[in-house]
Short mmCIF file of C-alpha atoms and ligand atoms in Angstrom, two decimals:
data_model
loop_
_atom_site.label_atom_id
_atom_site.label_comp_id
_atom_site.label_asym_id
_atom_site.label_seq_id
_atom_site.Cartn_x
_atom_site.Cartn_y
_atom_site.Cartn_z
CA MET A 1 19.14 15.53 4.71
CA GLY A 2 15.94 13.40 4.41
CA ARG A 3 15.91 9.62 4.61
CA LEU A 4 14.70 9.38 1.02
CA GLU A 5 16.73 12.13 -0.54
CA GLY A 6 16.85 12.03 -4.23
CA LYS A 7 14.56 9.00 -4.74
CA VAL A 8 11.67 8.71 -7.11
CA ALA A 9 8.69 6.75 -5.89
CA VAL A 10 5.40 5.48 -7.34
CA VAL A 11 2.65 4.76 -4.85
CA THR A 12 -0.68 3.33 -5.87
CA GLY A 13 -4.10 3.86 -4.13
CA ALA A 14 -3.23 7.50 -3.12
CA GLY A 15 -6.46 9.10 -4.44
CA ARG A 16 -8.33 9.68 -1.19
CA ILE A 17 -7.62 12.28 1.57
CA GLY A 18 -6.98 10.55 4.86
CA ASN A 19 -5.90 7.22 3.33
CA ILE A 20 -2.73 5.29 3.77
CA GLY A 21 -1.40 5.75 0.09
CA LEU A 22 -1.66 9.51 0.39
CA ALA A 23 0.02 9.43 3.81
CA ILE A 24 2.88 7.50 2.29
CA CYS A 25 3.30 10.00 -0.50
CA GLU A 26 3.38 12.90 1.97
CA ALA A 27 5.92 10.97 4.25
CA PHE A 28 8.17 10.34 1.30
CA LEU A 29 8.03 13.96 0.32
CA ARG A 30 8.76 15.12 3.79
CA GLU A 31 11.83 12.70 3.78
CA GLY A 32 13.24 14.51 0.71
CA ALA A 33 12.05 12.26 -2.14
CA LYS A 34 12.95 13.88 -5.50
CA ALA A 35 9.51 13.01 -6.78
CA VAL A 36 6.43 10.97 -5.81
CA VAL A 37 3.78 9.80 -8.20
CA GLY A 38 0.64 8.88 -6.35
CA THR A 39 -1.71 6.82 -8.49
CA ASP A 40 -5.41 5.93 -8.34
CA PHE A 41 -8.44 5.28 -10.60
CA ARG A 42 -10.46 7.56 -8.23
CA ARG A 43 -10.38 11.13 -9.40
CA ASP A 44 -13.05 12.99 -7.32
CA GLU A 45 -10.56 14.31 -4.74
CA ALA A 46 -7.65 14.76 -7.27
CA ASP A 47 -7.63 18.50 -7.36
CA ALA A 48 -7.92 18.84 -3.52
CA ILE A 49 -5.05 16.34 -3.08
CA VAL A 50 -2.70 18.12 -5.53
CA SER A 51 -3.36 21.52 -3.93
CA ARG A 52 -2.91 20.05 -0.34
CA VAL A 53 0.34 18.37 -1.29
CA GLU A 54 1.66 21.36 -3.26
CA SER A 55 0.91 23.79 -0.54
CA ALA A 56 2.83 21.67 1.93
CA TYR A 57 5.73 20.49 -0.28
CA GLY A 58 5.87 22.92 -3.23
CA ALA A 59 5.01 22.34 -6.91
CA GLY A 60 7.00 20.03 -9.26
CA ARG A 61 7.58 16.99 -6.91
CA PHE A 62 4.26 15.34 -6.89
CA ARG A 63 1.70 13.99 -9.45
CA LEU A 64 -1.55 12.06 -8.97
CA ALA A 65 -1.72 9.97 -12.02
CA GLU A 66 -4.81 8.31 -13.31
CA HIS A 67 -4.29 4.50 -12.98
CA ASP A 68 -6.27 1.41 -12.77
CA VAL A 69 -3.79 -1.02 -11.16
CA THR A 70 -5.42 -3.98 -12.85
CA SER A 71 -4.57 -2.55 -16.30
CA GLU A 72 -1.25 -3.52 -17.88
CA GLU A 73 -1.54 -0.70 -20.29
CA ASP A 74 -2.11 1.82 -17.49
CA TRP A 75 0.97 0.55 -15.68
CA ARG A 76 3.15 1.00 -18.86
CA ARG A 77 1.88 4.51 -19.26
CA VAL A 78 2.54 5.49 -15.48
CA ILE A 79 6.02 3.96 -15.73
CA ASP A 80 6.93 5.70 -18.98
CA GLU A 81 5.57 9.07 -17.75
CA THR A 82 7.53 8.78 -14.41
CA ILE A 83 10.83 7.85 -16.23
CA GLY A 84 10.19 10.56 -18.77
CA ASP A 85 9.62 13.23 -15.99
CA TRP A 86 12.11 12.21 -13.37
CA GLY A 87 14.63 9.89 -15.00
CA GLY A 88 13.80 6.56 -13.25
CA ILE A 89 11.89 4.77 -10.46
CA ASP A 90 13.66 3.80 -7.21
CA VAL A 91 10.74 2.78 -5.03
CA LEU A 92 7.39 1.10 -5.96
CA VAL A 93 4.66 0.87 -3.24
CA ASN A 94 1.88 -1.43 -4.17
CA ASN A 95 -0.78 -0.03 -1.81
CA ALA A 96 -4.21 -0.03 -3.66
CA GLY A 97 -6.51 -2.68 -2.21
CA ILE A 98 -10.22 -3.56 -1.99
CA SER A 99 -12.42 -6.02 -0.10
CA VAL A 100 -15.76 -7.64 -0.48
CA HIS A 101 -17.12 -8.57 2.91
CA ALA A 102 -18.45 -12.19 2.68
CA GLY A 103 -17.51 -15.81 3.40
CA ILE A 104 -17.04 -18.64 0.96
CA ALA A 105 -20.66 -19.43 0.78
CA ASP A 106 -21.70 -15.87 -0.13
CA THR A 107 -18.84 -14.77 -2.32
CA SER A 108 -19.40 -15.06 -5.98
CA LEU A 109 -16.51 -16.13 -8.31
CA GLU A 110 -16.81 -12.86 -9.92
CA ASP A 111 -16.25 -10.91 -6.65
CA LEU A 112 -13.44 -13.18 -5.64
CA ARG A 113 -11.56 -12.55 -9.05
CA LYS A 114 -12.27 -8.81 -8.55
CA VAL A 115 -10.55 -8.75 -5.22
CA MET A 116 -7.70 -11.00 -6.47
CA ALA A 117 -7.21 -8.69 -9.51
CA VAL A 118 -6.52 -5.63 -7.26
CA ASN A 119 -4.89 -7.12 -4.24
CA HIS A 120 -2.74 -9.70 -5.87
CA ASP A 121 -2.59 -9.55 -9.69
CA ALA A 122 -1.84 -5.86 -9.72
CA LEU A 123 1.13 -6.47 -7.36
CA PHE A 124 2.38 -8.96 -9.81
CA LEU A 125 1.92 -6.47 -12.73
CA GLY A 126 3.64 -3.61 -10.92
CA MET A 127 6.54 -5.76 -9.75
CA LYS A 128 6.98 -7.27 -13.21
CA LEU A 129 6.72 -4.03 -15.13
CA CYS A 130 8.70 -1.87 -12.76
CA ALA A 131 11.56 -4.32 -12.22
CA PRO A 132 13.67 -3.13 -15.21
CA ALA A 133 13.50 0.46 -13.92
CA LEU A 134 14.03 -0.48 -10.35
CA ALA A 135 17.14 -2.46 -11.17
CA GLU A 136 18.78 0.71 -12.40
CA ALA A 137 18.37 2.32 -8.93
CA ALA A 138 21.39 0.36 -7.94
CA GLY A 139 23.47 2.73 -10.00
CA ARG A 140 22.14 5.63 -7.81
CA PHE A 141 21.69 4.14 -4.31
CA ALA A 142 23.54 1.46 -2.35
CA GLY A 143 20.22 0.06 -1.23
CA GLY A 144 19.08 -0.37 -4.90
CA GLY A 145 15.44 -0.43 -5.84
CA ALA A 146 12.67 -1.16 -3.38
CA ILE A 147 9.28 -2.73 -3.78
CA ILE A 148 6.95 -2.59 -0.75
CA ASN A 149 3.69 -4.39 -0.90
CA ASN A 150 1.02 -3.15 1.54
CA LEU A 151 -0.66 -6.29 2.72
CA SER A 152 -2.48 -6.68 6.04
CA MET A 153 -2.73 -8.71 9.19
CA ALA A 154 -5.32 -10.56 6.89
CA SER A 155 -2.41 -12.18 5.29
CA TYR A 156 -1.71 -14.40 8.26
CA MET A 157 -5.12 -14.32 10.14
CA PRO A 158 -8.07 -16.37 8.84
CA ASN A 159 -11.49 -14.86 8.84
CA ALA A 160 -14.86 -16.35 7.92
CA ASN A 161 -16.40 -13.18 6.58
CA ASN A 162 -13.84 -11.69 4.20
CA ILE A 163 -12.51 -14.56 2.15
CA GLY A 164 -11.31 -12.73 -0.87
CA TYR A 165 -9.46 -10.20 1.15
CA HIS A 166 -7.64 -12.65 3.32
CA VAL A 167 -6.71 -15.03 0.50
CA SER A 168 -5.44 -12.27 -1.81
CA LYS A 169 -3.40 -10.68 0.98
CA ALA A 170 -1.89 -14.16 1.82
CA ALA A 171 -1.09 -14.65 -1.83
CA GLY A 172 0.50 -11.24 -1.80
CA ARG A 173 2.88 -12.32 0.99
CA MET A 174 4.15 -15.36 -1.13
CA LEU A 175 4.58 -13.09 -4.07
CA THR A 176 6.56 -10.77 -1.99
CA LEU A 177 8.95 -13.69 -0.80
CA CYS A 178 9.30 -15.10 -4.31
CA GLY A 179 10.03 -11.53 -5.60
CA ALA A 180 12.66 -11.02 -2.92
CA ILE A 181 14.60 -14.14 -4.07
CA GLU A 182 14.14 -13.50 -7.86
CA PHE A 183 14.94 -9.81 -7.80
CA GLY A 184 17.75 -9.84 -5.02
CA PRO A 185 20.57 -10.35 -7.52
CA ARG A 186 19.29 -7.33 -9.45
CA LYS A 187 19.58 -5.39 -6.20
CA ILE A 188 15.83 -4.89 -5.86
CA ARG A 189 14.63 -5.42 -2.34
CA VAL A 190 11.02 -6.74 -1.88
CA ASN A 191 9.29 -6.39 1.42
CA SER A 192 5.75 -6.17 2.84
CA VAL A 193 4.07 -4.14 5.48
CA HIS A 194 1.24 -5.63 7.32
CA PRO A 195 -0.95 -2.96 8.95
CA GLY A 196 -3.53 -3.62 11.60
CA LEU A 197 -6.43 -1.34 12.27
CA THR A 198 -5.45 2.02 10.62
CA MET A 199 -8.06 4.79 10.83
CA THR A 200 -8.73 5.78 7.24
CA PRO A 201 -12.05 6.88 5.73
CA LEU A 202 -12.65 3.34 4.49
CA ILE A 203 -12.34 2.00 8.01
CA TYR A 204 -14.69 4.65 9.50
CA GLU A 205 -17.26 3.59 6.84
CA GLY A 206 -16.66 -0.07 7.83
CA LEU A 207 -17.19 0.75 11.53
CA ASN A 208 -20.51 2.44 10.70
CA ASP A 209 -21.54 -0.61 8.83
CA TYR A 210 -20.84 -2.82 11.76
CA VAL A 211 -23.06 -0.51 13.93
CA ALA A 212 -25.86 -0.51 11.34
CA ALA A 213 -25.59 -4.33 11.42
CA GLY A 214 -26.05 -4.24 15.18
CA LEU A 215 -22.62 -5.76 16.03
CA TRP A 216 -21.63 -2.76 18.20
CA GLU A 217 -23.46 0.26 19.53
CA THR A 218 -21.12 2.97 18.31
CA PRO A 219 -18.25 3.15 15.86
CA GLU A 220 -15.97 3.89 18.87
CA ALA A 221 -17.01 0.67 20.58
CA ALA A 222 -16.25 -1.28 17.31
CA GLU A 223 -12.85 0.51 17.03
CA ALA A 224 -11.95 -0.33 20.72
CA ALA A 225 -12.97 -3.97 20.26
CA ILE A 226 -10.94 -4.53 17.10
CA ALA A 227 -7.94 -2.53 18.51
CA GLY A 228 -8.24 -4.67 21.69
CA MET A 229 -7.27 -7.84 19.87
CA GLY A 230 -3.69 -6.56 20.18
CA PRO A 231 -1.58 -6.28 23.19
CA LEU A 232 -1.22 -2.44 22.74
CA LYS A 233 -4.92 -2.13 22.43
CA ILE A 234 -4.68 0.92 20.18
CA SER A 235 -5.33 1.72 16.48
CA SER A 236 -2.85 3.39 14.01
CA GLN A 237 -3.26 6.56 12.12
CA PRO A 238 -2.28 6.58 8.45
CA GLU A 239 0.79 8.81 9.29
CA ASP A 240 2.03 6.18 11.77
CA THR A 241 1.64 3.36 9.24
CA ALA A 242 3.57 5.43 6.64
CA HIS A 243 6.66 5.37 8.87
CA ALA A 244 7.04 1.63 8.07
CA PHE A 245 7.12 2.41 4.35
CA VAL A 246 9.74 5.21 4.90
CA TYR A 247 11.99 2.78 6.63
CA LEU A 248 11.76 -0.02 3.92
CA ALA A 249 12.27 2.53 1.14
CA SER A 250 15.31 4.10 2.77
CA GLU A 251 18.96 3.28 2.79
CA GLU A 252 18.63 2.19 6.44
CA ALA A 253 16.96 -0.96 5.08
CA ARG A 254 19.56 -1.69 2.53
CA PHE A 255 20.17 -5.19 4.07
CA VAL A 256 16.52 -6.01 4.37
CA THR A 257 14.59 -8.03 1.87
CA GLY A 258 11.81 -10.70 2.13
CA ALA A 259 10.78 -9.14 5.44
CA SER A 260 7.15 -9.00 6.66
CA LEU A 261 6.97 -5.86 8.85
CA TYR A 262 4.01 -6.24 11.21
CA HIS A 263 2.51 -2.78 11.87
CA ASP A 264 -0.44 -4.11 13.82
CA GLY A 265 -0.16 -3.32 17.53
CA GLY A 266 1.25 -6.77 18.18
CA ILE A 267 -1.66 -8.84 16.84
CA GLY A 268 0.69 -10.74 14.51
CA GLN A 269 2.88 -12.10 17.31
CA ARG A 270 0.34 -14.89 17.49
CA TYR A 271 0.99 -16.06 13.91
N1 NAD B 1 -6.89 0.87 6.98
C1 NAD B 1 -6.62 -0.28 7.48
O1 NAD B 1 -6.89 -0.61 8.63
C2 NAD B 1 -5.79 -1.32 6.70
C3 NAD B 1 -5.39 -2.47 7.41
C4 NAD B 1 -4.58 -3.35 6.71
C5 NAD B 1 -4.27 -3.13 5.31
N2 NAD B 1 -4.77 -2.05 4.78
C6 NAD B 1 -4.42 -1.96 3.23
O2 NAD B 1 -3.98 -0.73 3.07
C7 NAD B 1 -4.27 -0.23 1.74
C8 NAD B 1 -4.87 1.06 1.81
O3 NAD B 1 -6.06 0.99 2.53
P1 NAD B 1 -6.87 2.37 3.10
O4 NAD B 1 -7.40 1.94 4.36
O5 NAD B 1 -6.01 3.50 2.92
O6 NAD B 1 -8.17 2.27 2.07
P2 NAD B 1 -8.54 3.16 0.81
O7 NAD B 1 -9.72 2.48 0.24
O8 NAD B 1 -8.78 4.53 1.13
O9 NAD B 1 -7.27 2.98 -0.26
C9 NAD B 1 -7.28 2.17 -1.27
C10 NAD B 1 -7.09 3.05 -2.44
O10 NAD B 1 -6.97 2.11 -3.62
C11 NAD B 1 -7.68 2.69 -4.66
N3 NAD B 1 -7.93 1.53 -5.57
C12 NAD B 1 -8.85 0.58 -5.35
N4 NAD B 1 -8.91 -0.18 -6.55
C13 NAD B 1 -8.11 0.36 -7.47
C14 NAD B 1 -7.69 0.15 -8.71
N5 NAD B 1 -8.28 -0.95 -9.45
N6 NAD B 1 -6.79 0.92 -9.41
C15 NAD B 1 -6.22 1.97 -8.72
N7 NAD B 1 -6.65 2.33 -7.46
C16 NAD B 1 -7.50 1.51 -6.83
C17 NAD B 1 -8.87 3.30 -4.05
O11 NAD B 1 -9.56 4.22 -4.87
C18 NAD B 1 -8.37 3.91 -2.71
O12 NAD B 1 -7.97 5.26 -2.91
C19 NAD B 1 -5.03 -1.39 1.19
O13 NAD B 1 -4.29 -2.36 0.40
C20 NAD B 1 -5.57 -2.09 2.49
O14 NAD B 1 -5.94 -3.45 2.14
C21 NAD B 1 -5.58 -1.20 5.41
#
């Protein structure tokens, strides 16, 4: 029996092969989830993703829904369709995220708002709009409903060159804690995962940018330097990071709410 047997999950930001959102969807399916609705506004890899998932886990348990997480209307549609198809929602993973690499001096208010809209406001929308469905999970599972916000080590580490990302991820942490207190009596657990360097296509592109900017000679040197900030001195693969989400979504975590799970090779022990 899988650790997520019978659960229905919505996972945002799952529209790119090799990213964390898709790895979470696949891990949930592997652990026996009844259905997983991955969502993304990006559609260019949608067909490839659906055939990849269906060939591994069979048809009928996975959908990749078109969804801009900053749109309340899109949230309502995804929620209604998920409940219509599978009878409820037990787990919400707010995973979609973006960054604009600049400090305070070089970040426009427009860019700051864009990052806040995806990394913070969308978490608020998902938590608020999914809460009524998640509260009903208590009738099916002792662990009730689960919200898991994918934040970052950025939520506790300052950085001079990525202001919108760090501020929005820090705000997401407080939103998680407030949600844990507010939703606890409705048996919805609210936790966050804080990944460190996880080798997704986005990160490989970022490492290449660092090399182009002359910061390191090769992407491998950049990866080693960033990973070396933690005592383990290694980076994570998306499949490793997904394990943290499986735990928090599972019945094993039924006594866990308001927790910040640092999945960062130990960097967070300083904060
Ligand atoms: N990879 C890492 O090292 C790392 C470390 C810490 C935290 N994270 C967090 O993990 C999450 C996933 O990151 P990733 O590395 O897999 O990157 P990614 O860019 O592949 O994943 C983010 C996904 O979110 C989607 N997205 C962006 N804006 C959206 C919107 N408005 N509506 C719907 N979908 C939208 C993108 O299309 C993309 O598929 C992000 O929240 C990121 O901040 C990643």
